Amino acid sequence: MKTYIKLFALSSLLTLGACSQDFLENEPYTDKVTENFYKTPSDAFEGLVAIYDVLQREAYGGPLLISEQASDDCFGGYGIADAQTDIEWDRFSYVSDKDMNKDVWSNAYLGIYRANILLENLGKVNWGSDTALKTRYEAEARFLRAHFHFTAAKMFGDIIPLDHTVTTSEFELPRQAPEVTYALIASDLKFAADNLGPENYSEAGNANYGRITKWAAEAYLARTFLFYTGTYGKADLAGVVSKAEATAYINDAVNNSGHGLVADFANLWLAASFENFVGEDNTEMVWAVRFNGSGKGNWDLHEGNRFQVNIAPRGGSIGKYATGWGGATVNPKLVDSYEAGDTRKAASFIDYAGENLNFDPQAREQRQYTGYSWKKYCPITNAAGTAVVEANGGNFQIDNYQDYAIIRFSDVLLMAAELNLQSNPALAQADYDRVRDRAFKNTTHRKTVSLENIMKERQLELALEGLRYFDLIRQGMTVAKAAIDNNTGDSQFNVTFRTETQGWFPLPQSQIILSNGTITQNPGWN
């Protein structure tokens, strides 16, 4: 059986129309198949774009939204009549017939599949004398394959690592031990870090903004190292990357990438700064998923950021904030943890009372109202009070356009502080100070660097960016439970983290059924 490639017009860089999620198609959509398609560098580029395209599906919510609801930073939220799925994430309950996490699993493996297709066909392309371009495409594809593997592994624990497209005899492969998966991830990221050039795409209007760089690969390698070694109690990254190597990579990203911190934290976020917004192609964005509003209400396209509507104020626009579904209401405990003078507090959260916004949770049917919601990523209105996306002819549900930041330079600095903490405490202090100084716009709020202070700073700096839950998990079940458990006296906010799950999310029930017993459910979710 041939594997067919479904091709659409290339509407913008890194935005190819979505392919079918079936691994194997029975009938061709065009006469282009893998056996005759990969001939020119242009063909290879289309294959690369198809891998990048899967990233846009993560903005449906996926790991970002699920992990924030499961963390100590947010509750489930949404409307009182909405499905209970988001309450279940918040409360660590599970209903198998909802096939929870199906999209997370299928999107990850769709990305892995597309990456493997390209990697297996690079040798068929006539590259002429431009072998450097072949190496670049291989490095980008391997980075993305690592990203999709890590997305699944940090959610589900043991997964099925794939360094090739599967045959029919491999449809029921078992999950592998984490060291097998992370050895593949580490090898892919190391190849990307060692083979990509020193370009920095965070300049205004750069056509390559959104593409993988050496600096993104180095930072991602450090992130994976910290998660794997912390979660599994290992000294190195699956025998592939040592701590000294991971530290050298992250220090290189700090010192030589050309990335830096935007002077004002608020200016990173459109809803926090408006006219002072620095734009998404700014020096702090080491890697982000790029979106635009060109879909104009076409549900068959995946150009827009479909995540933003989930966290916007429920029940209609209010002030400068456009309407949405009111998901993942913010825990007041997080808001209260910011010190006086920390500019990140007002820039990260909508404070309805503090901003004199008359938000009536009953009239708006808001579930788990806390008085706070996301300012980061919140869509905005224009001067007439109309959602900007609608004023531009788009649909407020699917055509929001803010990029999703996966790695910011402040995260790079904090990872560098953590990795240098024992071997070079002075350097760790300097990296940590840069983040604190920017937050307070002075040097008088510095603290002595320590692992505890770094982890707290990560919570404050990177709040609502999909990292908090995994930072807790890598510190162990005792730390995670102490942070996540919540009992305010109001039962709607009661949360009990179940350590028997080991922090892993439940596998989608459909995959367990399809595996014919090869895959079993994660502990604590039966």
Coordinates of C-alpha atoms in Angstrom, one line a residue, residues 34-443:
T34 CA 6.0 9.5 -1.7
E35 CA 7.4 7.3 -4.4
N36 CA 7.4 10.1 -7.0
F37 CA 7.2 13.3 -5.0
Y38 CA 10.6 13.9 -3.4
K39 CA 12.8 15.1 -6.3
T40 CA 13.7 18.7 -5.8
P41 CA 14.6 21.0 -2.9
S42 CA 11.2 22.6 -3.4
D43 CA 9.5 19.3 -2.8
A44 CA 11.6 18.8 0.4
F45 CA 10.6 22.2 1.6
E46 CA 6.9 21.4 1.2
G47 CA 7.5 18.3 3.2
L48 CA 9.2 20.3 5.9
V49 CA 6.3 22.8 5.9
A50 CA 3.9 20.0 6.4
I51 CA 5.7 19.1 9.7
Y52 CA 5.6 22.6 10.9
D53 CA 1.9 22.8 10.1
V54 CA 1.1 20.3 12.9
L55 CA 2.4 22.8 15.5
Q56 CA -0.7 25.0 14.8
R57 CA -3.0 22.3 16.1
E58 CA -1.4 22.6 19.6
A59 CA -3.2 26.0 19.9
Y60 CA -6.5 24.2 20.2
G61 CA -5.5 24.0 23.9
G62 CA -3.8 20.6 24.1
P63 CA -0.8 20.3 26.5
L64 CA -0.8 24.0 27.3
L65 CA -4.4 24.3 28.5
I66 CA -4.6 20.8 30.1
S67 CA -1.4 21.2 32.1
E68 CA -2.4 24.7 33.3
Q69 CA -5.7 23.4 34.5
A70 CA -4.0 20.5 36.2
S71 CA -1.4 22.7 37.9
D72 CA -1.7 24.8 41.0
D73 CA -2.0 28.0 38.9
C74 CA -5.5 27.5 37.4
F75 CA -8.8 25.8 37.9
G76 CA -11.0 24.3 35.2
G77 CA -13.4 27.2 34.6
Y78 CA -15.6 27.5 31.5
G79 CA -19.4 27.8 31.8
I80 CA -21.7 26.2 34.4
A81 CA -23.5 24.2 31.6
D82 CA -20.3 23.2 29.8
A83 CA -19.0 19.6 29.7
Q84 CA -17.2 18.4 32.8
T85 CA -14.0 17.5 31.0
D86 CA -12.1 20.6 32.2
I87 CA -13.3 20.1 35.8
E88 CA -11.9 16.6 35.5
W89 CA -8.4 17.9 34.6
D90 CA -8.6 20.3 37.5
R91 CA -9.7 17.5 39.9
F92 CA -7.7 14.6 38.4
S93 CA -10.8 12.5 37.6
Y94 CA -11.3 10.6 34.4
V95 CA -14.1 9.3 32.2
S96 CA -12.9 6.9 29.6
D97 CA -15.7 7.2 27.2
K98 CA -14.8 10.8 26.5
D99 CA -11.5 9.6 24.9
M100 CA -9.7 12.3 26.8
N101 CA -6.3 13.4 25.4
K102 CA -7.1 11.9 21.9
D103 CA -6.0 15.1 20.1
V104 CA -2.8 15.4 22.2
W105 CA -1.8 11.9 21.3
S106 CA -2.8 12.0 17.6
N107 CA -1.3 15.4 16.9
A108 CA 2.0 14.3 18.4
Y109 CA 2.1 11.2 16.3
L110 CA 1.0 13.0 13.2
G111 CA 4.0 15.3 13.6
I112 CA 6.3 12.4 14.2
Y113 CA 4.9 10.6 11.1
R114 CA 5.4 13.6 8.9
A115 CA 8.9 14.2 10.2
N116 CA 9.8 10.6 9.5
I117 CA 8.4 10.7 6.0
L118 CA 10.6 13.7 5.1
L119 CA 13.7 12.2 6.8
E120 CA 13.3 9.0 4.9
N121 CA 13.1 10.8 1.6
L122 CA 15.8 13.4 1.8
G123 CA 18.2 11.1 0.0
K124 CA 15.9 11.0 -3.0
V125 CA 16.1 14.7 -3.6
N126 CA 18.6 16.2 -6.2
W127 CA 20.3 18.7 -4.0
G128 CA 23.0 19.5 -6.5
S129 CA 25.9 21.2 -4.7
D130 CA 23.7 22.5 -1.9
T131 CA 24.3 19.7 0.6
A132 CA 24.1 22.3 3.4
L133 CA 20.4 22.8 2.6
K134 CA 19.8 19.1 3.0
T135 CA 21.5 19.2 6.4
R136 CA 19.4 22.1 7.4
Y137 CA 16.2 20.4 6.5
E138 CA 17.3 17.3 8.3
A139 CA 18.1 19.3 11.4
E140 CA 14.8 21.1 11.4
A141 CA 12.8 17.9 10.9
R142 CA 14.7 16.1 13.6
F143 CA 14.1 19.0 16.0
L144 CA 10.4 18.8 15.3
R145 CA 10.4 15.0 15.7
A146 CA 12.0 15.5 19.1
H147 CA 9.4 18.2 20.0
F148 CA 6.5 15.9 19.2
H149 CA 8.0 13.0 21.1
F150 CA 8.7 15.2 24.1
T151 CA 5.1 16.6 24.0
A152 CA 3.7 13.1 24.3
A153 CA 6.4 11.8 26.8
K154 CA 6.0 14.6 29.3
M155 CA 2.2 14.1 29.2
F156 CA 2.0 10.3 29.2
G157 CA 5.3 8.9 30.5
D158 CA 6.1 5.8 28.5
I159 CA 5.3 6.2 24.9
I160 CA 6.2 4.6 21.5
P161 CA 9.3 6.2 20.1
L162 CA 9.4 6.1 16.3
D163 CA 12.5 6.8 14.2
H164 CA 10.8 5.5 11.0
T165 CA 7.4 5.2 9.4
V166 CA 5.7 2.1 10.7
T167 CA 4.8 -0.8 8.6
T168 CA 1.5 -2.8 8.9
S169 CA 3.3 -5.3 11.1
E170 CA 4.2 -2.6 13.6
F171 CA 0.7 -1.1 14.2
E172 CA 0.6 -2.7 17.7
L173 CA 4.1 -1.7 19.0
P174 CA 4.4 -1.5 22.8
R175 CA 5.4 1.5 24.8
Q176 CA 9.1 1.7 25.6
A177 CA 11.1 2.6 28.7
P178 CA 11.7 6.3 29.0
E179 CA 15.5 6.0 28.3
V180 CA 14.7 4.7 24.9
T181 CA 12.4 7.6 24.0
Y182 CA 14.7 10.2 25.5
A183 CA 17.8 8.8 23.8
L184 CA 16.0 9.5 20.5
I185 CA 14.9 12.9 21.6
A186 CA 18.4 13.8 22.8
S187 CA 20.1 12.6 19.6
D188 CA 17.7 14.6 17.4
L189 CA 18.1 17.8 19.4
K190 CA 21.9 17.4 19.5
F191 CA 22.0 17.0 15.8
A192 CA 19.9 20.1 15.4
A193 CA 22.0 22.1 17.8
D194 CA 25.2 21.0 16.2
N195 CA 24.2 21.4 12.5
L196 CA 22.1 24.6 12.4
G197 CA 23.7 27.9 11.7
P198 CA 24.0 30.9 14.1
E199 CA 21.0 32.8 12.5
N200 CA 18.6 34.6 14.8
Y201 CA 15.2 35.1 13.2
S202 CA 13.7 37.4 15.8
E203 CA 14.1 40.6 13.7
A204 CA 11.0 42.5 12.6
G205 CA 9.6 41.1 9.4
N206 CA 12.1 38.3 9.1
A207 CA 10.6 35.7 6.7
N208 CA 12.1 32.8 8.6
Y209 CA 10.5 33.8 12.0
G210 CA 9.0 30.7 13.4
R211 CA 11.6 28.3 12.0
I212 CA 14.0 26.3 14.2
T213 CA 17.4 27.8 15.0
K214 CA 20.5 26.5 16.7
W215 CA 19.5 28.5 19.8
A216 CA 16.1 27.0 20.0
A217 CA 17.6 23.5 19.8
E218 CA 20.1 24.3 22.5
A219 CA 17.4 25.7 24.8
Y220 CA 15.1 22.7 24.1
L221 CA 17.9 20.3 24.8
A222 CA 18.3 21.9 28.2
R223 CA 14.6 21.8 28.9
T224 CA 14.5 18.1 28.1
F225 CA 17.6 17.4 30.2
L226 CA 16.1 19.1 33.2
F227 CA 12.7 17.3 32.9
Y228 CA 14.2 13.8 32.3
T229 CA 16.9 14.0 34.9
G230 CA 14.5 15.4 37.5
T231 CA 11.6 13.2 36.8
Y232 CA 13.5 9.9 36.5
G233 CA 16.4 10.7 38.9
K234 CA 19.1 10.4 36.3
A235 CA 22.5 12.0 36.0
D236 CA 22.4 12.5 32.3
L237 CA 20.0 12.7 29.4
A238 CA 19.6 9.0 28.5
G239 CA 23.3 8.5 28.1
V240 CA 23.4 10.9 25.2
V241 CA 24.0 14.3 26.8
S242 CA 25.8 14.9 30.1
K243 CA 25.0 17.7 32.5
A244 CA 28.3 19.5 31.5
E245 CA 27.2 19.3 27.8
A246 CA 23.7 20.5 28.6
T247 CA 25.2 23.4 30.6
A248 CA 27.5 24.3 27.7
Y249 CA 24.6 24.3 25.3
I250 CA 22.5 26.6 27.4
N251 CA 25.4 28.9 28.2
D252 CA 26.0 29.2 24.4
A253 CA 22.4 30.2 23.9
V254 CA 22.6 32.9 26.6
N255 CA 25.9 34.3 25.4
N256 CA 25.9 34.0 21.7
S257 CA 22.4 33.8 20.4
G258 CA 21.7 37.5 20.1
H259 CA 18.5 37.0 22.0
G260 CA 17.7 39.3 24.9
L261 CA 15.0 40.5 27.3
V262 CA 12.5 43.0 26.2
A263 CA 12.9 46.0 28.5
D264 CA 9.3 46.0 29.8
F265 CA 7.7 42.6 30.5
A266 CA 4.2 44.0 29.8
N267 CA 5.1 44.9 26.3
L268 CA 5.4 41.2 25.4
W269 CA 1.7 40.7 25.6
L270 CA -0.8 42.5 23.4
A271 CA -3.6 42.7 26.0
A272 CA -1.2 44.1 28.6
S273 CA 0.3 46.9 26.5
F274 CA -1.6 47.6 23.3
E275 CA 0.2 50.6 21.7
N276 CA 3.4 49.6 23.4
F277 CA 3.3 46.0 22.2
V278 CA 6.7 45.1 20.9
G279 CA 5.4 42.6 18.4
E280 CA 5.8 38.9 18.2
D281 CA 9.0 38.9 16.2
N282 CA 10.9 40.4 19.1
T283 CA 14.3 39.6 20.6
E284 CA 12.9 37.5 23.5
M285 CA 11.1 34.9 21.3
V286 CA 13.6 32.1 20.9
W287 CA 10.9 29.9 19.4
A288 CA 7.2 30.4 18.9
V289 CA 4.4 28.8 16.8
R290 CA 3.3 31.4 14.3
F291 CA -0.4 32.2 13.6
N292 CA -2.3 34.7 11.5
G293 CA -5.9 35.7 10.9
S294 CA -6.1 34.9 7.2
G295 CA -8.6 32.0 7.6
K296 CA -11.5 34.5 7.8
G297 CA -13.9 32.0 9.4
N298 CA -12.8 28.9 7.3
W299 CA -12.9 26.0 9.7
D300 CA -11.0 23.8 7.3
L301 CA -7.9 26.0 7.7
H302 CA -5.6 26.0 10.7
E303 CA -4.1 29.5 10.4
G304 CA -5.5 31.1 13.5
N305 CA -4.8 30.6 17.2
R306 CA -7.8 28.6 18.4
F307 CA -6.5 28.5 22.0
Q308 CA -7.1 32.1 22.7
V309 CA -10.9 32.0 22.8
N310 CA -10.8 29.3 25.5
I311 CA -9.3 31.6 28.1
A312 CA -10.9 35.0 27.2
P313 CA -13.7 36.4 29.4
R314 CA -16.9 34.5 29.3
G315 CA -20.2 36.0 28.2
G316 CA -19.1 38.9 26.0
S317 CA -16.4 41.4 25.6
I318 CA -15.6 43.5 28.7
G319 CA -13.5 46.6 28.4
K320 CA -10.6 46.1 26.2
Y321 CA -10.8 42.3 26.5
A322 CA -12.6 40.3 23.8
T323 CA -15.1 37.5 24.5
G324 CA -14.4 33.8 24.9
W325 CA -15.3 30.8 26.9
G326 CA -13.8 31.6 30.4
G327 CA -11.6 28.5 30.7
A328 CA -8.8 27.9 33.2
T329 CA -9.7 30.6 35.7
V330 CA -6.6 31.8 37.6
N331 CA -6.0 30.7 41.2
P332 CA -5.8 33.7 43.5
K333 CA -3.0 32.0 45.3
L334 CA -0.8 32.6 42.2
V335 CA -1.8 36.2 41.9
D336 CA -1.1 36.8 45.6
S337 CA 2.4 35.3 45.3
Y338 CA 3.8 38.3 43.4
E339 CA 5.7 40.8 45.5
A340 CA 4.7 44.5 45.5
G341 CA 6.4 46.2 42.5
D342 CA 6.5 43.1 40.3
T343 CA 5.3 44.3 36.9
R344 CA 4.5 40.8 35.8
K345 CA 1.4 40.6 38.0
A346 CA -0.6 43.3 36.2
A347 CA 0.7 42.1 32.8
S348 CA -0.2 38.5 33.3
F349 CA -3.7 38.5 34.7
I350 CA -7.0 40.3 34.3
D351 CA -8.1 41.6 37.7
Y352 CA -11.8 42.3 37.2
A353 CA -12.3 44.2 40.5
G354 CA -8.9 45.9 40.4
E355 CA -9.5 47.1 36.8
N356 CA -13.1 48.2 37.6
L357 CA -14.6 45.7 35.3
N358 CA -18.2 44.8 36.1
F359 CA -18.0 41.0 35.6
D360 CA -21.1 39.3 36.9
P361 CA -20.2 35.6 37.1
Q362 CA -23.8 34.5 37.5
A363 CA -25.1 36.5 34.5
R364 CA -22.2 35.2 32.4
E365 CA -22.6 31.7 33.7
Q366 CA -19.0 31.5 34.6
R367 CA -17.9 28.4 36.5
Q368 CA -15.2 28.6 39.2
Y369 CA -15.1 32.4 39.1
T370 CA -12.0 33.6 41.0
G371 CA -11.9 37.3 40.0
Y372 CA -8.9 36.6 37.7
S373 CA -8.4 35.3 34.2
W374 CA -5.6 35.3 31.6
K375 CA -4.2 38.5 30.3
K376 CA -1.5 36.7 28.5
Y377 CA -2.9 35.6 25.1
C378 CA -6.3 37.3 25.7
P379 CA -7.7 38.6 22.5
I380 CA -8.6 42.3 22.4
T381 CA -11.3 44.7 21.2
N382 CA -11.0 47.9 19.2
A383 CA -12.1 51.4 20.1
A384 CA -15.7 50.5 19.2
G385 CA -15.7 47.6 21.6
T386 CA -15.6 45.0 18.8
A387 CA -13.2 42.1 18.9
V388 CA -10.3 43.0 16.6
V389 CA -10.4 39.7 14.9
E390 CA -14.1 40.2 13.9
A391 CA -13.4 43.7 12.8
N392 CA -10.9 42.3 10.5
G393 CA -13.4 39.8 9.0
G394 CA -12.5 36.8 11.0
N395 CA -14.3 34.5 13.4
F396 CA -13.5 35.1 17.1
Q397 CA -13.4 31.4 17.8
I398 CA -10.7 30.3 15.2
D399 CA -9.0 33.4 13.7
N400 CA -7.2 34.9 16.6
Y401 CA -3.6 35.5 15.6
Q402 CA -1.3 35.8 18.6
D403 CA 1.8 33.5 18.4
Y404 CA 2.2 30.9 21.0
A405 CA 5.6 31.3 22.7
I406 CA 7.2 28.0 23.4
I407 CA 10.7 29.3 24.5
R408 CA 11.3 32.8 25.7
F409 CA 14.8 34.1 26.5
S410 CA 13.8 34.6 30.2
D411 CA 13.2 30.8 30.3
V412 CA 16.7 30.3 28.8
L413 CA 18.2 32.4 31.5
L414 CA 16.4 30.5 34.3
M415 CA 17.4 27.2 32.8
A416 CA 21.0 28.4 32.7
A417 CA 20.8 29.5 36.3
E418 CA 19.5 26.1 37.3
L419 CA 22.2 24.2 35.3
N420 CA 25.0 26.4 36.5
L421 CA 23.9 26.5 40.1
Q422 CA 26.4 23.9 41.4
S423 CA 29.3 24.4 39.0
N424 CA 29.3 28.2 38.6
P425 CA 27.1 29.9 41.2
A426 CA 28.3 33.3 40.2
L427 CA 27.1 32.8 36.6
A428 CA 23.8 31.3 37.9
Q429 CA 23.3 34.4 40.1
A430 CA 23.9 36.7 37.1
D431 CA 21.4 34.9 34.9
Y432 CA 18.8 34.8 37.7
D433 CA 19.3 38.5 38.4
R434 CA 18.6 39.5 34.9
V435 CA 15.1 38.1 35.1
R436 CA 14.4 39.6 38.5
D437 CA 15.8 43.0 37.5
R438 CA 13.5 43.2 34.5
A439 CA 10.4 42.2 36.5
F440 CA 10.9 45.0 39.0
K441 CA 12.7 47.5 36.7
N442 CA 15.5 47.9 39.3
T443 CA 18.2 46.0 41.1

